[in-house]
mmCIF file of C-alpha atoms in Angstrom:
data_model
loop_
_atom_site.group_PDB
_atom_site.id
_atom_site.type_symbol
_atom_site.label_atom_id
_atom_site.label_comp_id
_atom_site.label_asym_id
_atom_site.label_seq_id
_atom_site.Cartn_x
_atom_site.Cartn_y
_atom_site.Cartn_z
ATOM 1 C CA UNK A 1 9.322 19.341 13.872
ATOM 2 C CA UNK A 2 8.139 15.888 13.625
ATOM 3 C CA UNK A 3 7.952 14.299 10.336
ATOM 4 C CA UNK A 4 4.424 12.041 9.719
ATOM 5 C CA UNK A 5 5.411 7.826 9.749
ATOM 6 C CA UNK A 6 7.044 7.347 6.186
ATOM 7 C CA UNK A 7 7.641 10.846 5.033
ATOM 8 C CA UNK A 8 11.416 10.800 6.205
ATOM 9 C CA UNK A 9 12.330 7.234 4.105
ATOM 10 C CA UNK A 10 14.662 6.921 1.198
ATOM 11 C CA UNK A 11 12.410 7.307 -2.209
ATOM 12 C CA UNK A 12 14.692 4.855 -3.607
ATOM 13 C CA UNK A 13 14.508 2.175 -0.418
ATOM 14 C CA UNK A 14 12.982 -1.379 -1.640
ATOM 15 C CA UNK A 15 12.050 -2.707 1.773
ATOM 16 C CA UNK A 16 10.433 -6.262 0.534
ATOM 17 C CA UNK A 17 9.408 -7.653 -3.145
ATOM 18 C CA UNK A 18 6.836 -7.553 -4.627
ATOM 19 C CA UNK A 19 5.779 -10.020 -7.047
ATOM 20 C CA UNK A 20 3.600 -10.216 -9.775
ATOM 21 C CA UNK A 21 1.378 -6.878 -9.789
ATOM 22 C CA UNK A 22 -2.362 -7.271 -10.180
ATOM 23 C CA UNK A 23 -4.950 -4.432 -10.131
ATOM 24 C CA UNK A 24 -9.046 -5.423 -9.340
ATOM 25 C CA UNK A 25 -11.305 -3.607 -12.417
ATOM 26 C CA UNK A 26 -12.470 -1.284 -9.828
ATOM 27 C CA UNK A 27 -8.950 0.016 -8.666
ATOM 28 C CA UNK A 28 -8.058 0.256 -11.710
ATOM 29 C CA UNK A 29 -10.977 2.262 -12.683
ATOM 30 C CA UNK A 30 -10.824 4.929 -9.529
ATOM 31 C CA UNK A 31 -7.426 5.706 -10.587
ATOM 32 C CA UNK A 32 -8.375 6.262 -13.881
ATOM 33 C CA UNK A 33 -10.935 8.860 -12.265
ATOM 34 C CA UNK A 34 -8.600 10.391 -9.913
ATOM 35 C CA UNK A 35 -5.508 10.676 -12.309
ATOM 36 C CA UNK A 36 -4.078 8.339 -9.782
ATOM 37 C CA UNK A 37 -0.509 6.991 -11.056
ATOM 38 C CA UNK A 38 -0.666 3.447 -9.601
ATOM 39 C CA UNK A 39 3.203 3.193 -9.667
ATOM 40 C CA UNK A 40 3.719 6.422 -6.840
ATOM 41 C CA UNK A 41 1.504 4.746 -4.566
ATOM 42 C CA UNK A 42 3.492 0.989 -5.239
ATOM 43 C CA UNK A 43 6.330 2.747 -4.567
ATOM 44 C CA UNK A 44 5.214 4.159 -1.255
ATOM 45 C CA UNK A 45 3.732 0.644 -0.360
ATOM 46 C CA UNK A 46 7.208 -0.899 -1.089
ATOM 47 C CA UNK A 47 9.347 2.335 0.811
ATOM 48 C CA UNK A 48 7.151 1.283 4.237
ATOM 49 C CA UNK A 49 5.052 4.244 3.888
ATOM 50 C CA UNK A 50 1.613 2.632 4.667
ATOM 51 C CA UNK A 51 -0.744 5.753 3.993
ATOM 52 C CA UNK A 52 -3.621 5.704 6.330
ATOM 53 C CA UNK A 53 -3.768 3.176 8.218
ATOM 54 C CA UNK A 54 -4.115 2.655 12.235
ATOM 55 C CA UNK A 55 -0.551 3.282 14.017
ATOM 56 C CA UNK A 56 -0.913 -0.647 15.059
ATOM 57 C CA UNK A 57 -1.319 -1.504 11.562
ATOM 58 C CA UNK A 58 1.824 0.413 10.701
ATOM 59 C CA UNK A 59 3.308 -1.134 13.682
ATOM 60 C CA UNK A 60 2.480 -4.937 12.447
ATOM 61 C CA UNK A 61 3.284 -4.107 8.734
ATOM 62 C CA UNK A 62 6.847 -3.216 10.171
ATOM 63 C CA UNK A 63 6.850 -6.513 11.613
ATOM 64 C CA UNK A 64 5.159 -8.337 8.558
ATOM 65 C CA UNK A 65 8.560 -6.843 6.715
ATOM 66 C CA UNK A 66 11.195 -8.732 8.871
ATOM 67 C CA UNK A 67 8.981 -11.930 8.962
ATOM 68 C CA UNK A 68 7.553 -12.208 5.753
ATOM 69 C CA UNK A 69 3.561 -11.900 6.555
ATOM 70 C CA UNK A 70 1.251 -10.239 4.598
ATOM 71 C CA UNK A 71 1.052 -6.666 4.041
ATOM 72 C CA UNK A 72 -1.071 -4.053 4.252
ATOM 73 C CA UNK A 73 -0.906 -0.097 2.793
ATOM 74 C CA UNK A 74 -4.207 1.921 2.033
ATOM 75 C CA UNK A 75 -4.254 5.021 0.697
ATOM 76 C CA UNK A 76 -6.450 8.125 0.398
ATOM 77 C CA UNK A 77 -7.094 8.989 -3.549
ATOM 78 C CA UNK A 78 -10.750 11.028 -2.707
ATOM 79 C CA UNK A 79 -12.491 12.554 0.005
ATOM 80 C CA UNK A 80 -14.486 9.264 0.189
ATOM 81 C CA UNK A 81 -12.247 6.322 -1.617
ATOM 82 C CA UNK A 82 -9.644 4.349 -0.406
ATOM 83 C CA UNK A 83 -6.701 2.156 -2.328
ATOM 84 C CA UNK A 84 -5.642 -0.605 -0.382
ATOM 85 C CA UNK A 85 -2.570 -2.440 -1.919
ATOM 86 C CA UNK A 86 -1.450 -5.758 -0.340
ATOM 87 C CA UNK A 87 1.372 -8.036 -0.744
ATOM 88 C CA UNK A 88 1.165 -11.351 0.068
ATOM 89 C CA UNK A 89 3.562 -13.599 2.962
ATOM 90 C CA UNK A 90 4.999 -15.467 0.283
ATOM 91 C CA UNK A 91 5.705 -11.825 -1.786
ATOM 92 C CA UNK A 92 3.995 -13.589 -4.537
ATOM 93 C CA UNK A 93 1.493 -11.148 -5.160
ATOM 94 C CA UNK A 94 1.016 -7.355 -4.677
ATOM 95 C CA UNK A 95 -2.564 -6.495 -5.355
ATOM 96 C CA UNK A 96 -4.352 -2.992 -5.813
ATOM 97 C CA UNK A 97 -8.135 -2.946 -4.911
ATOM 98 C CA UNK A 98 -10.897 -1.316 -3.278
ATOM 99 C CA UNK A 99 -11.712 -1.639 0.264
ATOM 100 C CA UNK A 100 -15.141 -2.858 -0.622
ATOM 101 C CA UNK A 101 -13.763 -5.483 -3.232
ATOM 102 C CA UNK A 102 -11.688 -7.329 -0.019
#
């Protein structure tokens, strides 16, 4: 049985840093809503599983790892919202936010 992209990686595995950690007022509150524990869903950004996003996106955030470009993770947290957390090139930054708020 096949395992889905990011389901098979080490809990523990750091694959890039992140930088200072910054949430947008309306991530912040649609967790709140959802019960959503910001910190799981950092550490699934930072273990290379990506959530939901288009197998080439997965594809170039691999890449964006081993180069240092920006990256990318979005994840489900309702039927109809999205979390997207980035991380900037420079690993500066990781930033939680809405789609919408981009």
């Amino acid at each position: 049985m096949c395992n889905p992209r990011g389901t098979n990686k080490n809990k523990s595995s750091r694959l890039f840093p992140l930088g200072q950690i910054v949430a947008t007022p309306g991530a912040l509150e649609a967790m709140d809503q959802y019960a959503i524990n910001a910190a799981d869903l950092i550490q699934r950004h930072q273990s290379g599983d990506w959530g939901n996003v288009p197998p080439g996106d997965a594809e170039e955030n691999d890449k964006s790892v081993a180069n240092g470009w920006r990256i990318l993770s979005s994840y489900t947290i309702s039927d109809d919202q999205n979390i997207w957390i980035i991380t900037e090139a420079d690993r500066s930054v990781t930033t939680l936010l809405l789609p919408e708020e981009y």
